[in-house]
């Protein structure tokens, strides 16, 4: 269940996300075109929006698994290419209130960033297993936000110092293309497909 555009502790039951890994483009196309899951998504949705991604780097685990394998050897993101970032964490129950007390300050910084092109919060198990997916203008602009924005920098510090997560995963992706609409438009349509 998602919280729509942005990051919020308040779930939006009308916004859902599916993050999946495919062996190749043909496997994705077969799933998209013929699977019961996608047919049900189409039947129950006003609109669908898909980001096609290629993993560039990843560290950590998702439910004990490294879902992106070892993307070694993949060409790094160019200085003018957009960067897609996935973060996913299982928040320690006794740290959840501390974690959530920092969501609004970081979300305000994110919304003020002209370099965040698109961002979502997703609750796999709302309030405890959280993921974010964000699309940045470039790697440099994402790094500037992550390490120069006061609230986000403090969250990074506290995450380590206070051991907020039982499990975490951070991954970077190249944006290969988009399909569909979000809010009646393709918010990333100005970005050339790779």
Short mmCIF file of N, CA and C in Angstrom, two decimals:
data_model
loop_
_atom_site.label_atom_id
_atom_site.label_comp_id
_atom_site.label_asym_id
_atom_site.label_seq_id
_atom_site.Cartn_x
_atom_site.Cartn_y
_atom_site.Cartn_z
N UNK A 1 0.84 -1.16 0.00
CA UNK A 1 0.00 0.00 0.00
C UNK A 1 0.89 1.23 0.00
N UNK A 2 0.56 2.20 -0.78
CA UNK A 2 1.38 3.39 -0.91
C UNK A 2 0.79 4.57 -0.19
N UNK A 3 1.56 5.63 -0.15
CA UNK A 3 1.08 6.88 0.40
C UNK A 3 0.99 7.92 -0.70
N UNK A 4 0.88 7.48 -1.94
CA UNK A 4 0.79 8.42 -3.06
C UNK A 4 2.13 9.06 -3.30
N UNK A 5 2.11 10.26 -3.85
CA UNK A 5 3.36 10.96 -4.12
C UNK A 5 3.85 11.58 -2.83
N UNK A 6 5.09 11.33 -2.50
CA UNK A 6 5.66 11.81 -1.25
C UNK A 6 5.78 10.65 -0.27
N UNK A 7 6.06 11.00 0.98
CA UNK A 7 6.30 10.01 2.01
C UNK A 7 5.49 10.40 3.23
N UNK A 8 4.67 9.50 3.73
CA UNK A 8 3.76 9.82 4.81
C UNK A 8 3.45 8.58 5.62
N UNK A 9 3.20 8.73 6.93
CA UNK A 9 2.76 7.59 7.72
C UNK A 9 1.29 7.25 7.48
N UNK A 10 0.59 8.07 6.71
CA UNK A 10 -0.83 7.85 6.44
C UNK A 10 -0.99 7.11 5.11
N UNK A 11 -1.33 5.82 5.17
CA UNK A 11 -1.47 5.06 3.93
C UNK A 11 -2.62 5.58 3.07
N UNK A 12 -2.47 5.46 1.78
CA UNK A 12 -3.51 5.79 0.81
C UNK A 12 -3.98 4.47 0.21
N UNK A 13 -5.16 3.98 0.60
CA UNK A 13 -5.60 2.67 0.12
C UNK A 13 -5.92 2.65 -1.37
N UNK A 14 -5.90 3.80 -2.03
CA UNK A 14 -6.16 3.86 -3.46
C UNK A 14 -4.89 3.77 -4.29
N UNK A 15 -3.73 3.83 -3.65
CA UNK A 15 -2.46 3.80 -4.38
C UNK A 15 -1.70 2.54 -3.97
N UNK A 16 -1.35 1.73 -4.96
CA UNK A 16 -0.64 0.48 -4.72
C UNK A 16 0.61 0.43 -5.58
N UNK A 17 1.60 -0.29 -5.11
CA UNK A 17 2.83 -0.44 -5.88
C UNK A 17 3.22 -1.91 -5.98
N UNK A 18 3.82 -2.25 -7.09
CA UNK A 18 4.37 -3.59 -7.31
C UNK A 18 5.80 -3.41 -7.77
N UNK A 19 6.74 -3.97 -7.02
CA UNK A 19 8.14 -3.92 -7.40
C UNK A 19 8.57 -5.35 -7.66
N UNK A 20 8.99 -5.64 -8.88
CA UNK A 20 9.33 -7.01 -9.25
C UNK A 20 10.60 -7.04 -10.08
N UNK A 21 11.28 -8.17 -10.04
CA UNK A 21 12.53 -8.37 -10.77
C UNK A 21 12.30 -9.44 -11.83
N UNK A 22 12.76 -9.17 -13.06
CA UNK A 22 12.59 -10.09 -14.17
C UNK A 22 13.96 -10.48 -14.72
N UNK A 23 14.04 -11.68 -15.25
CA UNK A 23 15.29 -12.16 -15.85
C UNK A 23 15.66 -11.36 -17.09
N UNK A 24 14.64 -10.91 -17.84
CA UNK A 24 14.89 -10.17 -19.08
C UNK A 24 13.61 -9.44 -19.49
N UNK A 25 13.71 -8.62 -20.51
CA UNK A 25 12.57 -7.82 -20.97
C UNK A 25 11.43 -8.70 -21.46
N UNK A 26 11.74 -9.81 -22.08
CA UNK A 26 10.68 -10.71 -22.58
C UNK A 26 9.84 -11.27 -21.44
N UNK A 27 10.49 -11.61 -20.33
CA UNK A 27 9.75 -12.13 -19.17
C UNK A 27 8.82 -11.06 -18.62
N UNK A 28 9.31 -9.82 -18.54
CA UNK A 28 8.44 -8.72 -18.09
C UNK A 28 7.26 -8.55 -19.04
N UNK A 29 7.51 -8.53 -20.34
CA UNK A 29 6.44 -8.32 -21.32
C UNK A 29 5.40 -9.43 -21.24
N UNK A 30 5.83 -10.67 -21.04
CA UNK A 30 4.88 -11.78 -20.91
C UNK A 30 4.01 -11.59 -19.67
N UNK A 31 4.62 -11.18 -18.56
CA UNK A 31 3.87 -10.93 -17.33
C UNK A 31 2.89 -9.78 -17.54
N UNK A 32 3.37 -8.69 -18.10
CA UNK A 32 2.54 -7.50 -18.33
C UNK A 32 1.35 -7.83 -19.22
N UNK A 33 1.58 -8.59 -20.27
CA UNK A 33 0.55 -8.81 -21.28
C UNK A 33 -0.40 -9.96 -20.98
N UNK A 34 0.05 -10.96 -20.20
CA UNK A 34 -0.76 -12.18 -20.08
C UNK A 34 -1.04 -12.65 -18.66
N UNK A 35 -0.45 -12.04 -17.65
CA UNK A 35 -0.63 -12.58 -16.30
C UNK A 35 -1.97 -12.16 -15.69
N UNK A 36 -2.47 -13.02 -14.85
CA UNK A 36 -3.71 -12.74 -14.12
C UNK A 36 -3.52 -11.54 -13.19
N UNK A 37 -2.35 -11.44 -12.57
CA UNK A 37 -2.07 -10.32 -11.66
C UNK A 37 -2.21 -8.99 -12.38
N UNK A 38 -1.57 -8.85 -13.54
CA UNK A 38 -1.65 -7.59 -14.27
C UNK A 38 -3.05 -7.35 -14.83
N UNK A 39 -3.75 -8.40 -15.22
CA UNK A 39 -5.12 -8.24 -15.69
C UNK A 39 -5.98 -7.66 -14.56
N UNK A 40 -5.80 -8.18 -13.34
CA UNK A 40 -6.56 -7.67 -12.20
C UNK A 40 -6.17 -6.23 -11.87
N UNK A 41 -4.88 -5.91 -11.95
CA UNK A 41 -4.48 -4.51 -11.75
C UNK A 41 -5.18 -3.61 -12.77
N UNK A 42 -5.18 -4.01 -14.03
CA UNK A 42 -5.83 -3.18 -15.07
C UNK A 42 -7.32 -3.03 -14.82
N UNK A 43 -7.98 -4.12 -14.42
CA UNK A 43 -9.43 -4.08 -14.20
C UNK A 43 -9.81 -3.21 -13.01
N UNK A 44 -8.96 -3.13 -12.01
CA UNK A 44 -9.29 -2.44 -10.77
C UNK A 44 -8.67 -1.06 -10.65
N UNK A 45 -7.94 -0.63 -11.66
CA UNK A 45 -7.20 0.63 -11.57
C UNK A 45 -7.75 1.66 -12.54
N UNK A 46 -7.70 2.90 -12.09
CA UNK A 46 -8.01 4.01 -13.00
C UNK A 46 -6.84 4.23 -13.95
N UNK A 47 -5.63 4.01 -13.46
CA UNK A 47 -4.45 4.15 -14.30
C UNK A 47 -3.31 3.33 -13.73
N UNK A 48 -2.35 3.00 -14.58
CA UNK A 48 -1.14 2.27 -14.20
C UNK A 48 0.06 3.05 -14.70
N UNK A 49 1.12 3.03 -13.89
CA UNK A 49 2.35 3.70 -14.29
C UNK A 49 3.51 2.76 -13.99
N UNK A 50 4.34 2.52 -14.97
CA UNK A 50 5.44 1.56 -14.85
C UNK A 50 6.76 2.25 -15.13
N UNK A 51 7.73 2.00 -14.26
CA UNK A 51 9.12 2.40 -14.49
C UNK A 51 9.89 1.14 -14.82
N UNK A 52 10.58 1.13 -15.94
CA UNK A 52 11.46 0.01 -16.28
C UNK A 52 12.87 0.41 -15.87
N UNK A 53 13.49 -0.42 -15.04
CA UNK A 53 14.76 -0.07 -14.41
C UNK A 53 15.81 -1.14 -14.65
N UNK A 54 17.08 -0.71 -14.55
CA UNK A 54 18.22 -1.64 -14.59
C UNK A 54 19.05 -1.39 -13.34
N UNK A 55 19.26 -2.43 -12.50
CA UNK A 55 20.07 -2.22 -11.30
C UNK A 55 21.51 -1.86 -11.66
N UNK A 56 22.04 -0.88 -10.93
CA UNK A 56 23.42 -0.44 -11.13
C UNK A 56 24.25 -0.77 -9.90
N UNK A 57 23.66 -0.61 -8.71
CA UNK A 57 24.35 -1.00 -7.48
C UNK A 57 23.30 -1.34 -6.43
N UNK A 58 23.69 -2.21 -5.52
CA UNK A 58 22.76 -2.63 -4.47
C UNK A 58 23.55 -3.18 -3.30
N UNK A 59 23.11 -2.82 -2.10
CA UNK A 59 23.66 -3.49 -0.92
C UNK A 59 22.55 -3.65 0.11
N UNK A 60 22.62 -4.75 0.83
CA UNK A 60 21.59 -5.07 1.81
C UNK A 60 20.69 -6.18 1.32
N UNK A 61 19.65 -6.43 2.11
CA UNK A 61 18.75 -7.54 1.82
C UNK A 61 17.29 -7.11 1.95
N UNK A 62 16.43 -7.84 1.24
CA UNK A 62 14.98 -7.66 1.29
C UNK A 62 14.42 -9.02 1.70
N UNK A 63 13.92 -9.11 2.92
CA UNK A 63 13.43 -10.37 3.48
C UNK A 63 14.47 -11.48 3.35
N UNK A 64 15.72 -11.12 3.65
CA UNK A 64 16.81 -12.07 3.64
C UNK A 64 17.41 -12.38 2.28
N UNK A 65 16.93 -11.74 1.23
CA UNK A 65 17.37 -12.03 -0.13
C UNK A 65 18.02 -10.79 -0.74
N UNK A 66 19.03 -11.03 -1.58
CA UNK A 66 19.60 -9.95 -2.39
C UNK A 66 18.88 -9.98 -3.74
N UNK A 67 17.79 -9.21 -3.90
CA UNK A 67 16.94 -9.37 -5.09
C UNK A 67 17.58 -8.95 -6.40
N UNK A 68 18.62 -8.15 -6.34
CA UNK A 68 19.22 -7.64 -7.58
C UNK A 68 20.54 -8.31 -7.90
N UNK A 69 20.86 -9.37 -7.16
CA UNK A 69 22.10 -10.09 -7.41
C UNK A 69 23.28 -9.17 -7.25
N UNK A 70 24.23 -9.31 -8.14
CA UNK A 70 25.42 -8.47 -8.13
C UNK A 70 25.47 -7.72 -9.46
N UNK A 71 25.03 -6.45 -9.47
CA UNK A 71 25.01 -5.73 -10.74
C UNK A 71 26.39 -5.29 -11.22
N UNK A 72 27.45 -5.93 -10.72
CA UNK A 72 28.80 -5.57 -11.16
C UNK A 72 28.90 -5.68 -12.68
N UNK A 73 29.64 -4.79 -13.27
CA UNK A 73 29.83 -4.82 -14.70
C UNK A 73 28.81 -4.01 -15.48
N UNK A 74 27.76 -3.57 -14.79
CA UNK A 74 26.77 -2.72 -15.45
C UNK A 74 27.37 -1.32 -15.56
N UNK A 75 27.20 -0.73 -16.72
CA UNK A 75 27.73 0.62 -16.94
C UNK A 75 27.16 1.56 -15.88
N UNK A 76 28.02 2.37 -15.28
CA UNK A 76 27.56 3.29 -14.24
C UNK A 76 26.68 4.37 -14.86
N UNK A 77 25.95 5.03 -14.01
CA UNK A 77 25.05 6.10 -14.44
C UNK A 77 25.89 7.30 -14.88
N UNK A 78 25.58 7.83 -16.04
CA UNK A 78 26.29 9.01 -16.54
C UNK A 78 25.93 10.26 -15.75
N UNK A 79 26.76 11.30 -15.81
CA UNK A 79 26.55 12.49 -14.99
C UNK A 79 25.26 13.24 -15.32
N UNK A 80 24.71 13.05 -16.51
CA UNK A 80 23.48 13.75 -16.88
C UNK A 80 22.26 12.84 -16.90
N UNK A 81 22.44 11.58 -16.51
CA UNK A 81 21.32 10.63 -16.50
C UNK A 81 20.55 10.74 -15.19
N UNK A 82 19.24 10.52 -15.24
CA UNK A 82 18.48 10.45 -13.98
C UNK A 82 18.88 9.20 -13.20
N UNK A 83 18.67 9.25 -11.91
CA UNK A 83 18.98 8.14 -11.02
C UNK A 83 17.72 7.75 -10.27
N UNK A 84 17.44 6.46 -10.21
CA UNK A 84 16.31 5.95 -9.43
C UNK A 84 16.90 5.25 -8.21
N UNK A 85 16.35 5.57 -7.03
CA UNK A 85 16.85 5.01 -5.78
C UNK A 85 15.71 4.28 -5.07
N UNK A 86 16.00 3.06 -4.64
CA UNK A 86 15.08 2.28 -3.81
C UNK A 86 15.71 2.10 -2.45
N UNK A 87 14.97 2.43 -1.40
CA UNK A 87 15.39 2.10 -0.04
C UNK A 87 14.29 1.22 0.55
N UNK A 88 14.67 0.24 1.29
CA UNK A 88 13.69 -0.64 1.92
C UNK A 88 14.26 -1.05 3.27
N UNK A 89 13.44 -0.97 4.31
CA UNK A 89 13.92 -1.32 5.65
C UNK A 89 12.82 -1.97 6.47
N UNK A 90 13.25 -2.85 7.34
CA UNK A 90 12.38 -3.36 8.40
C UNK A 90 12.76 -2.59 9.65
N UNK A 91 11.82 -1.80 10.14
CA UNK A 91 12.08 -0.93 11.29
C UNK A 91 11.92 -1.76 12.56
N UNK A 92 12.89 -1.65 13.46
CA UNK A 92 12.78 -2.34 14.74
C UNK A 92 11.57 -1.75 15.49
N UNK A 93 10.73 -2.62 16.01
CA UNK A 93 9.49 -2.17 16.64
C UNK A 93 9.74 -1.14 17.73
N UNK A 94 10.76 -1.35 18.54
CA UNK A 94 11.03 -0.41 19.63
C UNK A 94 11.66 0.90 19.13
N UNK A 95 11.97 0.99 17.83
CA UNK A 95 12.51 2.22 17.24
C UNK A 95 11.50 2.91 16.30
N UNK A 96 10.32 2.31 16.14
CA UNK A 96 9.36 2.82 15.15
C UNK A 96 8.92 4.25 15.43
N UNK A 97 8.61 4.60 16.66
CA UNK A 97 8.17 5.97 16.95
C UNK A 97 9.27 6.97 16.64
N UNK A 98 10.50 6.63 16.97
CA UNK A 98 11.63 7.52 16.67
C UNK A 98 11.76 7.70 15.16
N UNK A 99 11.71 6.59 14.43
CA UNK A 99 11.77 6.65 12.96
C UNK A 99 10.68 7.56 12.42
N UNK A 100 9.44 7.30 12.79
CA UNK A 100 8.31 8.05 12.23
C UNK A 100 8.33 9.52 12.63
N UNK A 101 8.97 9.86 13.74
CA UNK A 101 9.04 11.28 14.14
C UNK A 101 9.89 12.09 13.16
N UNK A 102 10.70 11.41 12.35
CA UNK A 102 11.57 12.09 11.39
C UNK A 102 11.03 12.09 9.96
N UNK A 103 9.92 11.41 9.72
CA UNK A 103 9.39 11.32 8.35
C UNK A 103 8.95 12.69 7.84
N UNK A 104 8.16 13.42 8.61
CA UNK A 104 7.67 14.72 8.13
C UNK A 104 8.79 15.72 7.84
N UNK A 105 9.79 15.88 8.72
CA UNK A 105 10.87 16.82 8.39
C UNK A 105 11.61 16.45 7.10
N UNK A 106 11.87 15.17 6.89
CA UNK A 106 12.56 14.75 5.66
C UNK A 106 11.64 14.95 4.46
N UNK A 107 10.36 14.63 4.61
CA UNK A 107 9.42 14.80 3.51
C UNK A 107 9.33 16.27 3.09
N UNK A 108 9.34 17.19 4.04
CA UNK A 108 9.33 18.62 3.70
C UNK A 108 10.56 19.00 2.89
N UNK A 109 11.73 18.49 3.29
CA UNK A 109 12.95 18.77 2.52
C UNK A 109 12.85 18.18 1.11
N UNK A 110 12.33 16.96 1.02
CA UNK A 110 12.18 16.32 -0.29
C UNK A 110 11.28 17.14 -1.21
N UNK A 111 10.13 17.54 -0.70
CA UNK A 111 9.17 18.28 -1.52
C UNK A 111 9.73 19.62 -1.97
N UNK A 112 10.68 20.16 -1.22
CA UNK A 112 11.28 21.44 -1.59
C UNK A 112 12.41 21.28 -2.60
N UNK A 113 12.84 20.05 -2.86
CA UNK A 113 13.96 19.83 -3.77
C UNK A 113 13.51 19.87 -5.22
N UNK A 114 14.06 20.79 -6.02
CA UNK A 114 13.70 20.82 -7.43
C UNK A 114 14.28 19.64 -8.22
N UNK A 115 15.17 18.89 -7.60
CA UNK A 115 15.83 17.79 -8.29
C UNK A 115 15.18 16.43 -8.07
N UNK A 116 14.19 16.38 -7.17
CA UNK A 116 13.40 15.16 -7.00
C UNK A 116 12.31 15.19 -8.06
N UNK A 117 12.39 14.28 -9.01
CA UNK A 117 11.43 14.26 -10.12
C UNK A 117 10.17 13.49 -9.77
N UNK A 118 10.30 12.48 -8.90
CA UNK A 118 9.17 11.64 -8.51
C UNK A 118 9.56 10.89 -7.25
N UNK A 119 8.64 10.73 -6.32
CA UNK A 119 8.95 10.00 -5.11
C UNK A 119 7.71 9.37 -4.50
N UNK A 120 7.89 8.16 -3.98
CA UNK A 120 6.80 7.42 -3.35
C UNK A 120 7.29 6.77 -2.07
N UNK A 121 6.40 6.66 -1.11
CA UNK A 121 6.61 5.80 0.04
C UNK A 121 5.68 4.60 -0.10
N UNK A 122 6.18 3.42 0.19
CA UNK A 122 5.39 2.20 0.08
C UNK A 122 5.51 1.44 1.39
N UNK A 123 4.38 1.03 1.95
CA UNK A 123 4.38 0.23 3.16
C UNK A 123 4.09 -1.22 2.83
N UNK A 124 5.12 -2.03 2.80
CA UNK A 124 4.94 -3.47 2.53
C UNK A 124 4.14 -4.09 3.68
N UNK A 125 4.51 -3.76 4.89
CA UNK A 125 3.74 -4.04 6.09
C UNK A 125 3.70 -2.68 6.79
N UNK A 126 2.64 -1.90 6.54
CA UNK A 126 2.65 -0.49 6.94
C UNK A 126 3.18 -0.26 8.36
N UNK A 127 3.99 0.76 8.46
CA UNK A 127 4.62 1.29 9.66
C UNK A 127 5.84 0.51 10.11
N UNK A 128 6.05 -0.71 9.63
CA UNK A 128 7.22 -1.48 10.06
C UNK A 128 8.14 -1.83 8.89
N UNK A 129 7.59 -2.31 7.78
CA UNK A 129 8.40 -2.60 6.58
C UNK A 129 8.10 -1.53 5.55
N UNK A 130 9.05 -0.64 5.40
CA UNK A 130 8.86 0.54 4.56
C UNK A 130 9.83 0.55 3.39
N UNK A 131 9.37 1.11 2.29
CA UNK A 131 10.25 1.31 1.13
C UNK A 131 9.98 2.68 0.56
N UNK A 132 10.99 3.25 -0.06
CA UNK A 132 10.83 4.49 -0.82
C UNK A 132 11.42 4.26 -2.20
N UNK A 133 10.80 4.89 -3.17
CA UNK A 133 11.32 4.89 -4.53
C UNK A 133 11.35 6.34 -4.97
N UNK A 134 12.52 6.80 -5.36
CA UNK A 134 12.65 8.20 -5.77
C UNK A 134 13.44 8.29 -7.07
N UNK A 135 13.06 9.26 -7.89
CA UNK A 135 13.73 9.51 -9.17
C UNK A 135 14.35 10.90 -9.08
N UNK A 136 15.66 10.96 -9.29
CA UNK A 136 16.43 12.20 -9.16
C UNK A 136 16.95 12.65 -10.51
N UNK A 137 17.12 13.94 -10.65
CA UNK A 137 17.62 14.51 -11.90
C UNK A 137 18.97 13.90 -12.27
N UNK A 138 19.88 13.76 -11.29
CA UNK A 138 21.20 13.16 -11.51
C UNK A 138 21.68 12.53 -10.21
N UNK A 139 22.74 11.74 -10.30
CA UNK A 139 23.35 11.18 -9.09
C UNK A 139 23.85 12.29 -8.18
N UNK A 140 24.48 13.30 -8.75
CA UNK A 140 25.02 14.40 -7.94
C UNK A 140 23.92 15.12 -7.17
N UNK A 141 22.75 15.32 -7.79
CA UNK A 141 21.68 16.03 -7.08
C UNK A 141 21.10 15.17 -5.97
N UNK A 142 21.04 13.84 -6.17
CA UNK A 142 20.58 12.96 -5.11
C UNK A 142 21.56 12.99 -3.95
N UNK A 143 22.86 12.92 -4.24
CA UNK A 143 23.85 12.94 -3.18
C UNK A 143 23.84 14.26 -2.43
N UNK A 144 23.64 15.36 -3.16
CA UNK A 144 23.57 16.66 -2.50
C UNK A 144 22.41 16.69 -1.52
N UNK A 145 21.26 16.15 -1.93
CA UNK A 145 20.13 16.11 -1.01
C UNK A 145 20.44 15.20 0.18
N UNK A 146 20.89 13.99 -0.09
CA UNK A 146 21.07 12.99 0.96
C UNK A 146 22.04 13.45 2.05
N UNK A 147 23.11 14.13 1.64
CA UNK A 147 24.16 14.44 2.61
C UNK A 147 24.23 15.91 3.01
N UNK A 148 23.44 16.78 2.36
CA UNK A 148 23.48 18.20 2.71
C UNK A 148 22.19 18.70 3.34
N UNK A 149 21.09 17.99 3.15
CA UNK A 149 19.82 18.41 3.75
C UNK A 149 19.85 18.08 5.24
N UNK A 150 19.63 19.08 6.10
CA UNK A 150 19.82 18.86 7.54
C UNK A 150 19.02 17.70 8.13
N UNK A 151 17.73 17.62 7.85
CA UNK A 151 16.92 16.55 8.45
C UNK A 151 17.35 15.18 7.93
N UNK A 152 17.59 15.07 6.63
CA UNK A 152 17.98 13.77 6.07
C UNK A 152 19.36 13.35 6.59
N UNK A 153 20.27 14.29 6.67
CA UNK A 153 21.60 13.98 7.20
C UNK A 153 21.49 13.49 8.65
N UNK A 154 20.60 14.11 9.44
CA UNK A 154 20.40 13.69 10.83
C UNK A 154 19.78 12.29 10.89
N UNK A 155 18.87 11.99 9.98
CA UNK A 155 18.28 10.65 9.94
C UNK A 155 19.35 9.60 9.64
N UNK A 156 20.23 9.89 8.70
CA UNK A 156 21.32 8.96 8.41
C UNK A 156 22.15 8.71 9.67
N UNK A 157 22.48 9.77 10.39
CA UNK A 157 23.27 9.64 11.61
C UNK A 157 22.52 8.81 12.66
N UNK A 158 21.26 9.14 12.89
CA UNK A 158 20.47 8.45 13.92
C UNK A 158 20.22 6.98 13.54
N UNK A 159 20.02 6.73 12.27
CA UNK A 159 19.80 5.35 11.83
C UNK A 159 20.94 4.46 12.29
N UNK A 160 22.15 4.95 12.12
CA UNK A 160 23.32 4.16 12.53
C UNK A 160 23.51 4.17 14.05
N UNK A 161 23.42 5.35 14.64
CA UNK A 161 23.69 5.48 16.07
C UNK A 161 22.65 4.76 16.92
N UNK A 162 21.39 4.78 16.48
CA UNK A 162 20.30 4.22 17.28
C UNK A 162 19.82 2.86 16.77
N UNK A 163 20.46 2.34 15.72
CA UNK A 163 20.15 1.00 15.21
C UNK A 163 18.66 0.83 14.92
N UNK A 164 18.13 1.68 14.05
CA UNK A 164 16.69 1.69 13.75
C UNK A 164 16.22 0.46 13.00
N UNK A 165 17.07 -0.13 12.16
CA UNK A 165 16.60 -1.15 11.23
C UNK A 165 17.09 -2.55 11.59
N UNK A 166 16.19 -3.52 11.47
CA UNK A 166 16.57 -4.92 11.60
C UNK A 166 17.15 -5.43 10.29
N UNK A 167 16.73 -4.80 9.18
CA UNK A 167 17.22 -5.17 7.85
C UNK A 167 17.06 -3.95 6.96
N UNK A 168 18.01 -3.77 6.04
CA UNK A 168 17.89 -2.63 5.12
C UNK A 168 18.50 -2.98 3.77
N UNK A 169 18.01 -2.27 2.76
CA UNK A 169 18.50 -2.44 1.40
C UNK A 169 18.50 -1.07 0.73
N UNK A 170 19.58 -0.79 0.02
CA UNK A 170 19.70 0.44 -0.76
C UNK A 170 20.14 0.04 -2.16
N UNK A 171 19.41 0.50 -3.16
CA UNK A 171 19.75 0.14 -4.54
C UNK A 171 19.59 1.36 -5.44
N UNK A 172 20.44 1.40 -6.46
CA UNK A 172 20.39 2.45 -7.48
C UNK A 172 20.12 1.81 -8.82
N UNK A 173 19.35 2.54 -9.64
CA UNK A 173 18.92 2.01 -10.93
C UNK A 173 19.04 3.05 -12.02
N UNK A 174 19.24 2.55 -13.23
CA UNK A 174 19.14 3.36 -14.43
C UNK A 174 17.67 3.29 -14.87
N UNK A 175 17.11 4.42 -15.27
CA UNK A 175 15.76 4.47 -15.80
C UNK A 175 15.82 4.10 -17.28
N UNK A 176 15.21 2.97 -17.63
CA UNK A 176 15.20 2.52 -19.02
C UNK A 176 14.01 3.09 -19.79
N UNK A 177 12.93 3.36 -19.10
CA UNK A 177 11.74 3.90 -19.76
C UNK A 177 10.54 3.84 -18.84
N UNK A 178 9.44 4.41 -19.31
CA UNK A 178 8.20 4.44 -18.55
C UNK A 178 7.05 4.01 -19.46
N UNK A 179 5.97 3.57 -18.82
CA UNK A 179 4.74 3.22 -19.54
C UNK A 179 3.57 3.70 -18.70
N UNK A 180 2.54 4.21 -19.34
CA UNK A 180 1.31 4.57 -18.65
C UNK A 180 1.31 5.99 -18.12
N UNK A 181 0.39 6.20 -17.18
CA UNK A 181 0.21 7.55 -16.62
C UNK A 181 0.07 7.49 -15.11
N UNK A 182 0.33 8.63 -14.50
CA UNK A 182 0.17 8.86 -13.07
C UNK A 182 -0.43 10.25 -12.94
N UNK A 183 -1.62 10.34 -12.41
CA UNK A 183 -2.28 11.64 -12.34
C UNK A 183 -2.63 12.18 -13.72
N UNK A 184 -2.87 11.27 -14.67
CA UNK A 184 -3.27 11.67 -16.00
C UNK A 184 -2.14 12.00 -16.96
N UNK A 185 -0.90 11.87 -16.50
CA UNK A 185 0.24 12.20 -17.35
C UNK A 185 1.41 11.29 -17.02
N UNK A 186 2.44 11.32 -17.84
CA UNK A 186 3.69 10.64 -17.54
C UNK A 186 4.61 11.69 -16.92
N UNK A 187 4.81 11.66 -15.60
CA UNK A 187 5.61 12.72 -14.96
C UNK A 187 7.07 12.73 -15.38
N UNK A 188 7.54 11.67 -16.01
CA UNK A 188 8.94 11.60 -16.43
C UNK A 188 9.08 11.62 -17.95
N UNK A 189 8.07 12.09 -18.66
CA UNK A 189 8.09 12.01 -20.12
C UNK A 189 9.17 12.85 -20.77
N UNK A 190 9.73 13.81 -20.07
CA UNK A 190 10.80 14.63 -20.66
C UNK A 190 12.16 13.95 -20.59
N UNK A 191 12.23 12.82 -19.88
CA UNK A 191 13.50 12.10 -19.74
C UNK A 191 13.61 11.10 -20.88
N UNK A 192 14.67 11.18 -21.69
CA UNK A 192 14.79 10.24 -22.80
C UNK A 192 15.01 8.81 -22.30
N UNK A 193 14.38 7.86 -22.95
CA UNK A 193 14.56 6.45 -22.60
C UNK A 193 15.97 6.01 -22.96
N UNK A 194 16.52 5.06 -22.21
CA UNK A 194 17.87 4.52 -22.45
C UNK A 194 17.76 3.19 -23.15
#
